Short mmCIF file of C-alpha atoms and ligand atoms in Angstrom, two decimals:
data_model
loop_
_atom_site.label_atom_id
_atom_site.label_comp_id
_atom_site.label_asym_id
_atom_site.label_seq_id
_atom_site.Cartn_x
_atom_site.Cartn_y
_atom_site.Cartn_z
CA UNK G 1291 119.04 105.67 49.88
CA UNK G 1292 122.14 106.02 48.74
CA UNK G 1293 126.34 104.79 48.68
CA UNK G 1294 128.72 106.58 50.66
CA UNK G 1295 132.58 107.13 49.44
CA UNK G 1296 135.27 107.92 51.32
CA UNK G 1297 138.09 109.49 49.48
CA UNK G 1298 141.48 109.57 51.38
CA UNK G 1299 140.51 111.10 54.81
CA UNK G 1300 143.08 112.52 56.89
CA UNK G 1301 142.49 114.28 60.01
CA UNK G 1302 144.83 115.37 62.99
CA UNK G 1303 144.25 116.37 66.91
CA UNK G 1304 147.24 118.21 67.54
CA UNK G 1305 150.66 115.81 66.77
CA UNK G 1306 148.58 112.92 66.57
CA UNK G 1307 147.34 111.98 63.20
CA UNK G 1308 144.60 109.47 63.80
CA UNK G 1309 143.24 108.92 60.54
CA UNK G 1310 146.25 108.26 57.98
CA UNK G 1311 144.69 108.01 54.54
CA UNK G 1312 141.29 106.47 54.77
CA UNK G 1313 139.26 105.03 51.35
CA UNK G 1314 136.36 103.14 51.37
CA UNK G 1315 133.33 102.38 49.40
CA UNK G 1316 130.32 101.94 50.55
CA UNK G 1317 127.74 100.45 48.20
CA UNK G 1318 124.00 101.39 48.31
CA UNK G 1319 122.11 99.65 50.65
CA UNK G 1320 125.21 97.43 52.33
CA UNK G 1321 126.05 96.58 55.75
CA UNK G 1322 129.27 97.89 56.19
CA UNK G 1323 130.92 97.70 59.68
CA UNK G 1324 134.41 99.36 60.94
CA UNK G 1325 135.77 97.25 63.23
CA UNK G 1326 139.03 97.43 65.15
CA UNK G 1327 140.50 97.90 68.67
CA UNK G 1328 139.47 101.22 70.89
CA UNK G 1329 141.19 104.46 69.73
CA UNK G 1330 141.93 103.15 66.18
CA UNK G 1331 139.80 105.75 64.65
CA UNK G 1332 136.47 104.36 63.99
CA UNK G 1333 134.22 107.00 65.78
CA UNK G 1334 136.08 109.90 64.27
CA UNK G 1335 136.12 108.67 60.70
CA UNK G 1336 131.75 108.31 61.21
CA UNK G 1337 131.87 111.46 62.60
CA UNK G 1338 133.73 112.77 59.75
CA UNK G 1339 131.21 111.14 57.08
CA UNK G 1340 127.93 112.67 59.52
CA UNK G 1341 130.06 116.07 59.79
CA UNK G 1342 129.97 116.32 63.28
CA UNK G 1343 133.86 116.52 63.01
CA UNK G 1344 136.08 118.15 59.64
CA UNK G 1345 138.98 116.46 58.15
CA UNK G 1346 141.43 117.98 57.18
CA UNK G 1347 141.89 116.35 53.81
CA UNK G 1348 139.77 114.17 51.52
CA UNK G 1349 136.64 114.25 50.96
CA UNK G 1350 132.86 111.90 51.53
CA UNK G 1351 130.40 111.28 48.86
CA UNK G 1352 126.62 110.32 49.29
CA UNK G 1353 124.61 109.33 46.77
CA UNK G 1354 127.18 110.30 44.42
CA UNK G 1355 127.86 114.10 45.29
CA UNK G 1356 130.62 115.04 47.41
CA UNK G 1357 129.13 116.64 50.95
CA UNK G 1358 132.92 116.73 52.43
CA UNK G 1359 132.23 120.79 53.43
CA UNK G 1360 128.34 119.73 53.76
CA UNK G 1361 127.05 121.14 56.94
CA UNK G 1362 125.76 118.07 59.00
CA UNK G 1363 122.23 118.92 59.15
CA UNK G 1364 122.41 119.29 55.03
CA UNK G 1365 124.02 115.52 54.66
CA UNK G 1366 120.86 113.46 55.39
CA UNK G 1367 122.27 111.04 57.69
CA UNK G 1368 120.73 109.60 60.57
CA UNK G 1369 123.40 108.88 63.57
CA UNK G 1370 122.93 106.54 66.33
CA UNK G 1371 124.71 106.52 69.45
CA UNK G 1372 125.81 103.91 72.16
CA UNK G 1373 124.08 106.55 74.49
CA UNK G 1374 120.84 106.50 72.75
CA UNK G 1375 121.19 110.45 73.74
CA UNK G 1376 117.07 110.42 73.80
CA UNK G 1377 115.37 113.91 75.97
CA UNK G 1378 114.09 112.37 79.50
CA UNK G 1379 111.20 114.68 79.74
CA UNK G 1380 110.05 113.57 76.27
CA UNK G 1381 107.59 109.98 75.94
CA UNK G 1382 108.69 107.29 73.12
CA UNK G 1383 106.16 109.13 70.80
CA UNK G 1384 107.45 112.34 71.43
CA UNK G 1385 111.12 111.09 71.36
CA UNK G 1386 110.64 109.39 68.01
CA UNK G 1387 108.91 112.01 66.42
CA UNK G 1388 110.93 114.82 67.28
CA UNK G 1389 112.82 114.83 63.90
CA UNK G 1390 109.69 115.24 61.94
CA UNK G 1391 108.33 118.13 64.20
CA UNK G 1392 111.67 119.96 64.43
CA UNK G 1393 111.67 119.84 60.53
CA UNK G 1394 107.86 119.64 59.19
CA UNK G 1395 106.64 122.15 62.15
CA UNK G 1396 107.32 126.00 62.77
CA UNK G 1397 108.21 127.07 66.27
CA UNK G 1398 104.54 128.41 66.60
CA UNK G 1399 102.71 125.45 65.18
CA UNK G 1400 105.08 123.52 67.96
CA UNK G 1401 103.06 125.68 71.03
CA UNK G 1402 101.00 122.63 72.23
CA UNK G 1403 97.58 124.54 72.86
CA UNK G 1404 97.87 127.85 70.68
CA UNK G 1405 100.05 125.58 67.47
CA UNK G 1406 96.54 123.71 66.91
CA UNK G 1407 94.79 126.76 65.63
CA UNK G 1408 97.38 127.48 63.16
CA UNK G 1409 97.18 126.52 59.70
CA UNK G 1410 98.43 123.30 58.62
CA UNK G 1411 99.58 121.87 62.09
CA UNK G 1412 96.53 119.02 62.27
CA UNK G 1413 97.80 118.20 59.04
CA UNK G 1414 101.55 117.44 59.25
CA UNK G 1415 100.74 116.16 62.92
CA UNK G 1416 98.90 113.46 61.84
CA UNK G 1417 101.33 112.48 59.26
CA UNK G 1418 103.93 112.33 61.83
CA UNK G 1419 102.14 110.30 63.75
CA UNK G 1420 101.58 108.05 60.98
CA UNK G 1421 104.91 107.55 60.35
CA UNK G 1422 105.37 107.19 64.27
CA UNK G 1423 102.88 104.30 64.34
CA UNK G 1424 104.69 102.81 61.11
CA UNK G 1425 108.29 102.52 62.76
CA UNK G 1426 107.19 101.41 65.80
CA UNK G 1427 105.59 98.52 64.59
CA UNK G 1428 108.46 97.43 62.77
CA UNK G 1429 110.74 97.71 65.87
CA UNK G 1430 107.68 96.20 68.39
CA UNK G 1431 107.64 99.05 70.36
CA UNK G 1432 104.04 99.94 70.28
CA UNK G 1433 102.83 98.95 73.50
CA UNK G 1434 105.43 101.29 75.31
CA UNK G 1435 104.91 104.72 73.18
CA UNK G 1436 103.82 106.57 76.46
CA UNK G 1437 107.16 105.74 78.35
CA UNK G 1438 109.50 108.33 79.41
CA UNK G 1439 113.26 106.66 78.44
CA UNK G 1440 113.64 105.99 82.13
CA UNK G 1441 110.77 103.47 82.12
CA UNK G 1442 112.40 101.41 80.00
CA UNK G 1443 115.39 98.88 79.31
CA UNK G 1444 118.14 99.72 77.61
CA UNK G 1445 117.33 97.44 74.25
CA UNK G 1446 113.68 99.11 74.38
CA UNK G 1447 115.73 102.54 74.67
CA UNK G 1448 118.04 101.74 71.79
CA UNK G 1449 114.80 100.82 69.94
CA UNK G 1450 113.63 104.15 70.27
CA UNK G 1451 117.02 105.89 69.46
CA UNK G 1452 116.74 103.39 66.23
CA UNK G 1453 113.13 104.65 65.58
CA UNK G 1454 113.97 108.46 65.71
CA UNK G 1455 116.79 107.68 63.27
CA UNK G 1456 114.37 105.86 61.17
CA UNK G 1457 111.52 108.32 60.49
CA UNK G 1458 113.76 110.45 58.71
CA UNK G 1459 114.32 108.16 56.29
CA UNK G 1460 117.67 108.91 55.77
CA UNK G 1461 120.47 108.15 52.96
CA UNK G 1462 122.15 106.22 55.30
CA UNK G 1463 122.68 104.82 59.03
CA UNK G 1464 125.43 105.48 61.02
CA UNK G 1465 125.56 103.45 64.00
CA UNK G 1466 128.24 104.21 66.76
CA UNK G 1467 128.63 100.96 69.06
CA UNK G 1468 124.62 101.34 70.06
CA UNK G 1469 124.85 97.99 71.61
CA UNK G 1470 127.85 97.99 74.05
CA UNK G 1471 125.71 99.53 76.82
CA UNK G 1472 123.64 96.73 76.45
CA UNK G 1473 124.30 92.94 78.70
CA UNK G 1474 125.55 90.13 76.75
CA UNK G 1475 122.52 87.98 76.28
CA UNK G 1476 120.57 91.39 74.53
CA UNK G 1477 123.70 92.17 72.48
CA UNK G 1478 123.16 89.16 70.81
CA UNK G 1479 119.70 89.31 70.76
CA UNK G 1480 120.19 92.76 69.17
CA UNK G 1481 122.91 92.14 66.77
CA UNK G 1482 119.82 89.90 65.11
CA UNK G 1483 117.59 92.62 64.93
CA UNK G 1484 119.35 94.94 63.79
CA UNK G 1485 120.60 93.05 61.19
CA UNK G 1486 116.93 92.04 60.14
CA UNK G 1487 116.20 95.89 60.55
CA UNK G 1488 118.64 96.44 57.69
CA UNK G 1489 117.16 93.69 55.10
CA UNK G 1490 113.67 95.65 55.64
CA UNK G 1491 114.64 98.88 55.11
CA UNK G 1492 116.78 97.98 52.38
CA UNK G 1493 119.18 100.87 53.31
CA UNK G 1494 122.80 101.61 53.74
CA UNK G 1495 124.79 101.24 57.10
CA UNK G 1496 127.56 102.01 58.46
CA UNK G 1497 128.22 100.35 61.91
CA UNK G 1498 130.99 101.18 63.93
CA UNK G 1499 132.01 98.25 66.54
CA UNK G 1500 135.28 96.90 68.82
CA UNK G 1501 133.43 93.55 68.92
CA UNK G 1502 134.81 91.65 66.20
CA UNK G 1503 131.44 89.04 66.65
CA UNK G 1504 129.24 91.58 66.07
CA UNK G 1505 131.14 92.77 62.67
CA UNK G 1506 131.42 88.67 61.69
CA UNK G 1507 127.42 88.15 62.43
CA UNK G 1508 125.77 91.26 60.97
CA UNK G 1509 127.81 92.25 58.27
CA UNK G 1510 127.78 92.32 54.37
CA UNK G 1511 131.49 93.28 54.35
CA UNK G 1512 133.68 94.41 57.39
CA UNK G 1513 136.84 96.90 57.03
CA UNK G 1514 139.52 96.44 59.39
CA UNK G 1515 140.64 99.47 61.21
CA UNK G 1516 143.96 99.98 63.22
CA UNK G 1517 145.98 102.83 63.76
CA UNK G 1518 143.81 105.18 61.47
CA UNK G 1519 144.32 102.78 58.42
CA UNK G 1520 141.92 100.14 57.13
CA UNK G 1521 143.82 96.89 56.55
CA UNK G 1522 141.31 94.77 54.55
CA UNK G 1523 137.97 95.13 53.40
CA UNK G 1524 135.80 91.83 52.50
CA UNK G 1525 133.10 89.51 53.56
CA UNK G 1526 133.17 88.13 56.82
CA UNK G 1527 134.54 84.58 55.17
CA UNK G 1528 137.11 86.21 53.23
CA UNK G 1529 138.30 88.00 56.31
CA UNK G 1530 138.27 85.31 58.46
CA UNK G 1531 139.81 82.52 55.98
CA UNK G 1532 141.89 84.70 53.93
CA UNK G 1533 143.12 87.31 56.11
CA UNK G 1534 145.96 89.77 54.35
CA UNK G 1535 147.96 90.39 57.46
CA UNK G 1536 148.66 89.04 60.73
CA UNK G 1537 146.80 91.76 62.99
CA UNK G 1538 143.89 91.14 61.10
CA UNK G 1539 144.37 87.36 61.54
CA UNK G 1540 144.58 88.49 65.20
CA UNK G 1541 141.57 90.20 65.51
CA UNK G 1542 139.29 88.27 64.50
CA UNK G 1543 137.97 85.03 65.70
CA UNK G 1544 137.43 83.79 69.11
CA UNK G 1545 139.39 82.10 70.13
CA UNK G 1546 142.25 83.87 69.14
CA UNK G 1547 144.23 82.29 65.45
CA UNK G 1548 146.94 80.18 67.02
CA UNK G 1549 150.60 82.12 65.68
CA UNK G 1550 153.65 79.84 66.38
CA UNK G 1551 157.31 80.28 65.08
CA UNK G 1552 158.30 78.86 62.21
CA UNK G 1553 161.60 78.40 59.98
CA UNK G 1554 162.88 77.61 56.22
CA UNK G 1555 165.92 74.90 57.66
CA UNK G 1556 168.73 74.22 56.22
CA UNK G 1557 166.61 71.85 53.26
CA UNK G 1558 164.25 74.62 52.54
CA UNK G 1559 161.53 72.53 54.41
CA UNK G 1560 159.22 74.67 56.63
CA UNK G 1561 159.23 73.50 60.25
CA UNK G 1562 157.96 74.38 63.56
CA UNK G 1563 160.31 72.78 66.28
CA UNK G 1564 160.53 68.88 64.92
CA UNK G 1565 157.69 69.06 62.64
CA UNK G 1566 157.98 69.61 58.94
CA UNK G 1567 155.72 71.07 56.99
CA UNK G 1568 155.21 70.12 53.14
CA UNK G 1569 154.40 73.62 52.15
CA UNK G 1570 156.24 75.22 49.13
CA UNK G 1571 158.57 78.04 49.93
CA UNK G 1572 161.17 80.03 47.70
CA UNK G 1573 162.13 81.79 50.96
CA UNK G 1574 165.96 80.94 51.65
CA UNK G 1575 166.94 78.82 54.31
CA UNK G 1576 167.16 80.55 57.61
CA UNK G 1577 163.90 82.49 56.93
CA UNK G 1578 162.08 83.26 60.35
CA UNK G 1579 158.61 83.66 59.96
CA UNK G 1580 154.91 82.79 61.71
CA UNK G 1581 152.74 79.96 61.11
CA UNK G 1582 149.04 80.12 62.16
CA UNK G 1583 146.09 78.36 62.50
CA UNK G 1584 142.12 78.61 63.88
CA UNK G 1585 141.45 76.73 66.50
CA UNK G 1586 139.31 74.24 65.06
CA UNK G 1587 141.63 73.36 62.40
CA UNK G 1588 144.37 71.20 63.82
CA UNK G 1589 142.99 67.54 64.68
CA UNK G 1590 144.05 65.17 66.82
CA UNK G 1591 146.74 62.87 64.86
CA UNK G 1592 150.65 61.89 65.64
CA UNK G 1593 151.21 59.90 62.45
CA UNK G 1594 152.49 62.92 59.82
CA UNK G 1595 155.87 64.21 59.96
CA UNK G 1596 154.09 67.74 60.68
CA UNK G 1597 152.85 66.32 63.75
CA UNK G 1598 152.92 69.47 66.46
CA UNK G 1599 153.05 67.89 69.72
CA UNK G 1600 152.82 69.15 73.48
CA UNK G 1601 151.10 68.67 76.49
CA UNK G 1602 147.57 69.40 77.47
CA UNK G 1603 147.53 72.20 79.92
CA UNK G 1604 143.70 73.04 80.06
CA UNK G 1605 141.08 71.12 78.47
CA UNK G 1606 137.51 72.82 78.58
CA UNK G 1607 134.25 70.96 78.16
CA UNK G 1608 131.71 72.94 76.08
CA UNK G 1609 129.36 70.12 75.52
CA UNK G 1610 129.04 70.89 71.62
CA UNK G 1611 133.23 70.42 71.84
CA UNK G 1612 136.24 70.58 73.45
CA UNK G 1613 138.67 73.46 74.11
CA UNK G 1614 142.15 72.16 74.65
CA UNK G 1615 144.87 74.44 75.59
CA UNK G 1616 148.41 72.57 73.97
CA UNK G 1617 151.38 73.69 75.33
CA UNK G 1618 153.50 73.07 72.14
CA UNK G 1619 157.18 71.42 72.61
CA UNK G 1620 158.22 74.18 69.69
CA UNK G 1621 156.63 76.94 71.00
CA UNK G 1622 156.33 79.51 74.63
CA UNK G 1623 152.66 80.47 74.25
CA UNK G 1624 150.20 77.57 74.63
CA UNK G 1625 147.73 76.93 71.45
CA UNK G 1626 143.80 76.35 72.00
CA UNK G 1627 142.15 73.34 69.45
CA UNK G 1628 138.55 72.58 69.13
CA UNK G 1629 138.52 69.43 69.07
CA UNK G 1630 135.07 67.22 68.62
CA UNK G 1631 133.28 66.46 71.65
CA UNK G 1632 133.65 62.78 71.11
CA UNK G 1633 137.12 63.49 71.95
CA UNK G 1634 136.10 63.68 75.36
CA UNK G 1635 139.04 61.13 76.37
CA UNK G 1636 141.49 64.11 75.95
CA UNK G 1637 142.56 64.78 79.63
CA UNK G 1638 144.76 67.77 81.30
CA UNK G 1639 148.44 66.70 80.88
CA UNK G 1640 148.44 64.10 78.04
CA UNK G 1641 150.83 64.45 75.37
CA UNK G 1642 149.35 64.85 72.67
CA UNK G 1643 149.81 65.00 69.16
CA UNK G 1644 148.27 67.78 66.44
CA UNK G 1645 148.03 68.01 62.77
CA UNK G 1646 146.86 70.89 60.52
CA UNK G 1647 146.34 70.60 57.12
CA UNK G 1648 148.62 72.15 54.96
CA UNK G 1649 145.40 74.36 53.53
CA UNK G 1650 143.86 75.44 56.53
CA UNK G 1651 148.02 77.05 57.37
CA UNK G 1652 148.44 80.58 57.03
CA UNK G 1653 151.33 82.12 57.18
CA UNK G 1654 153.00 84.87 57.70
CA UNK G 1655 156.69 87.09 57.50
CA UNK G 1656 157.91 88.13 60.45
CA UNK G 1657 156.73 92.08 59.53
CA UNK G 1658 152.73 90.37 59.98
CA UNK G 1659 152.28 90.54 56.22
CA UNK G 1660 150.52 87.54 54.12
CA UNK G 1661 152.88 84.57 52.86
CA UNK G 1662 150.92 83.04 50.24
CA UNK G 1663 152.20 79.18 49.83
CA UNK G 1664 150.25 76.58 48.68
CA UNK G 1665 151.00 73.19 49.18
CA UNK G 1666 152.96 71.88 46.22
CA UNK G 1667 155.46 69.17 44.79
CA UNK G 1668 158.91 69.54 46.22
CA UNK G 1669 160.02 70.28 42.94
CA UNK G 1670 157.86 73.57 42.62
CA UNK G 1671 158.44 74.82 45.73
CA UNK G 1672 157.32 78.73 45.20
CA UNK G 1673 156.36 81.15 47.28
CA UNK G 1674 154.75 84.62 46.74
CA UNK G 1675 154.30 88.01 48.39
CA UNK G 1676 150.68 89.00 48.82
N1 LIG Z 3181 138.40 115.65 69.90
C1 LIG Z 3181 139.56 115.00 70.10
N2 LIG Z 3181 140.67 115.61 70.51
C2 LIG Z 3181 141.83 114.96 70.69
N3 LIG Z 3181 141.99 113.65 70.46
C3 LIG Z 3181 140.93 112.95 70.04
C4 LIG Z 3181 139.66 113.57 69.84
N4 LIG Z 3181 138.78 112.63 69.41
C5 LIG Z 3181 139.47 111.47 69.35
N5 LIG Z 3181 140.76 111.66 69.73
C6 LIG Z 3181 141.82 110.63 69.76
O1 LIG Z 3181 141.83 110.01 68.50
C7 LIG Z 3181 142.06 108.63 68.62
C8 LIG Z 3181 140.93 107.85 67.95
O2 LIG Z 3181 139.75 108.04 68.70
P1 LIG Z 3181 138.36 107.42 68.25
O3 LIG Z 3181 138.08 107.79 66.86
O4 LIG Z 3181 137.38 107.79 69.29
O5 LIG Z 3181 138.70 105.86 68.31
P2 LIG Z 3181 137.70 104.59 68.40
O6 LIG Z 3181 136.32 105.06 68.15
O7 LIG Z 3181 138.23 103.65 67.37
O8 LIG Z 3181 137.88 104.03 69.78
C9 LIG Z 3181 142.19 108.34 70.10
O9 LIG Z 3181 143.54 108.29 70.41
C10 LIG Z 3181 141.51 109.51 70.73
O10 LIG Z 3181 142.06 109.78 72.00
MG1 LIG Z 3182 134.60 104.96 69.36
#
């Protein structure tokens, strides 16, 4: 097992540079998971670190050597793909063990009848099947060794893909989307498993994902990807809570982070529309910039002066809560609150009113980059880049 550095990765297709400059350490045995929006970069930059693609500058590091010109076979890395790419013809067994035999086997101990008589072959045979019998118990796949891929599901498929990835015992995973071919209810199922998967081998992955839940439920830390450049790197709290810019704010979370305009008036106060915000600013009066916040923190109160009000334009009954859909007086876009389900008396076109604590605020300048303000005095009214 092993860490995995990336050192400054740039690579091209023609006039397009897709990855602009990409760092990022990967500690030994960590769940680390690129996220961002199709087309951002995330499959070439893990096809970079398996060397199924070159960049053209930088360089990777496993285990603490650099294998940046490292042929892909020599790297020790164990891919899996959304397409579980597994050979039809082949059973489970065969599928899963096909690493071992392709690497402990000679092409004449792998003739079925004649290999037998050859030296050796019982030998390494039965250790592969060993090891067969091992991984396949830990991924509950047993019972359906003697199944060609089409006999079975796609989460028993992507089991198998796992298990032929997982008798190598490589330095590290790299996991390509495996679970978007897969229906909702299994995704989830599988996001558990393979997050389980990673606590008993105690190894290092690297999962590559669009779905910002899956990054948020399986990961030790999560790097933001857009537009070949990583934004932030943290722990799924951090990242959600203390996002560094607003298309990161943006990404994650579902809902969506509510982002409304704000202003510094003429008083240096910060207001949206009516309502004024005691937040400390050093920005100078006639600052534009945007103020957001996650759906579930705004609650429903009219008695502050930063009361946000509106009108209900949707109100959705989850049973655990409420989704209400505000269409703000100060603002085009309607906002969605969570709001307790004991708020049930909330109906569709109510005006209503909503306050958000000052610390649960985040804003940001109107270039998407991190205000930080904390709520202070009037008298120490300060703000600071981030
Ligand atoms: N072999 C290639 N030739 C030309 N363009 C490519 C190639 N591979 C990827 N791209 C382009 O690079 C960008 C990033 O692609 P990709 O890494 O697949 O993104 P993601 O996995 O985040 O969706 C896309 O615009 C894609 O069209
Ligand atoms: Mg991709």
């Amino acid at each position: 097992m092993a860490g995995v550095v990336i050192e400054a990765i740039r690579k091209s297709f023609g006039a397009t540079q897709v990855l602009k400059g990409v760092s990022l350490d990967i500690a030994d045995r960590e769940f680390m998971t690129l996220v961002g929006p199709s087309g951002c970069g995330k499959s070439t930059l893990l096809r970079i670190i398996a060397g199924l693609e070159q960049q053209d500058e930088g360089d990777i590091s496993i285990g603490g050597t650099s294998a940046g010109h490292k042929r892909a076979a020599d790297r020790d890395l164990a891919m899996v793909f959304q397409s579980y790419a597994l050979y039809p013809h082949l059973s489970a067994r065969d599928n899963i063990a096909l690493p071992l035999t392709m690497r402990r086997l000679n092409a004449w101990q792998r003739l079925p009848l004649l290999g037998r008589l050859l030296p050796g072959t019982s030998t390494a045979r039965a250790t592969i099947a060993g090891e067969v019998t091992r991984v396949a118990e830990i991924l509950q796949i047993s019972h359906l060794l003697e199944r060609k891929p089409a006999q079975l599901s796609g989460g028993q498929r992507q089991r198998v893909a796992l298990g032929r990835a997982m008798v190598r015992h490589p330095a590290a995973f790299l996991m390509d989307e495996p679970l978007s071919n897969l229906d909702a209810k299994l995704r989830e199922h599988m996001r558990t498993e393979i997050a389980q998967l990673h606590q008993q081998l105690a190894a290092t992955f690297i999962y590559v994902t669009h779905d910002q839940a899956e990054a948020m439920t399986m990961s030790d830390r999560i790097a933001v990807m857009m537009d070949g450049e990583i934004l932030q790197v943290a722990g799924p709290d951090v990242i959600y809570a203390d996002p560094v810019d607003l298309r990161v704010a943006e990404f994650i979370g579902s809902p969506k982070i509510n982002v409304v305009p704000a202003e510094i008036d003429g008083d240096g106060i910060l207001r949206v529309g009516a309502a004024r915000f005691d937040i400390a600013t050093a920005l100078p009066p006639g600052s534009q910039l945007r103020l957001a916040f996650r759906p579930e923190a705004a609650e429903l109160d009219a008695s502050t002066p930063a009361t946000l009000s509106g009108r209900v334009v949707i109100r959705e009954n989850l049973g655990s809560d409420l989704l209400v859909h505000v269409r703000l007086d100060a603002a085009a876009d309607p906002v969605i609150v969570r709001l307790p389900a004991r708020q049930l008396g909330v109906r569709e076109n109510d005006r209503i009113g909503l306050h958000v604590p000052v610390d649960r605020i985040l804003l940001f300048a109107s270039d998407g980059r991190r205000l930080h303000a904390r709520p202070q005095p009037a008298q120490a009214r300060e703000l600071a880049y981030g």
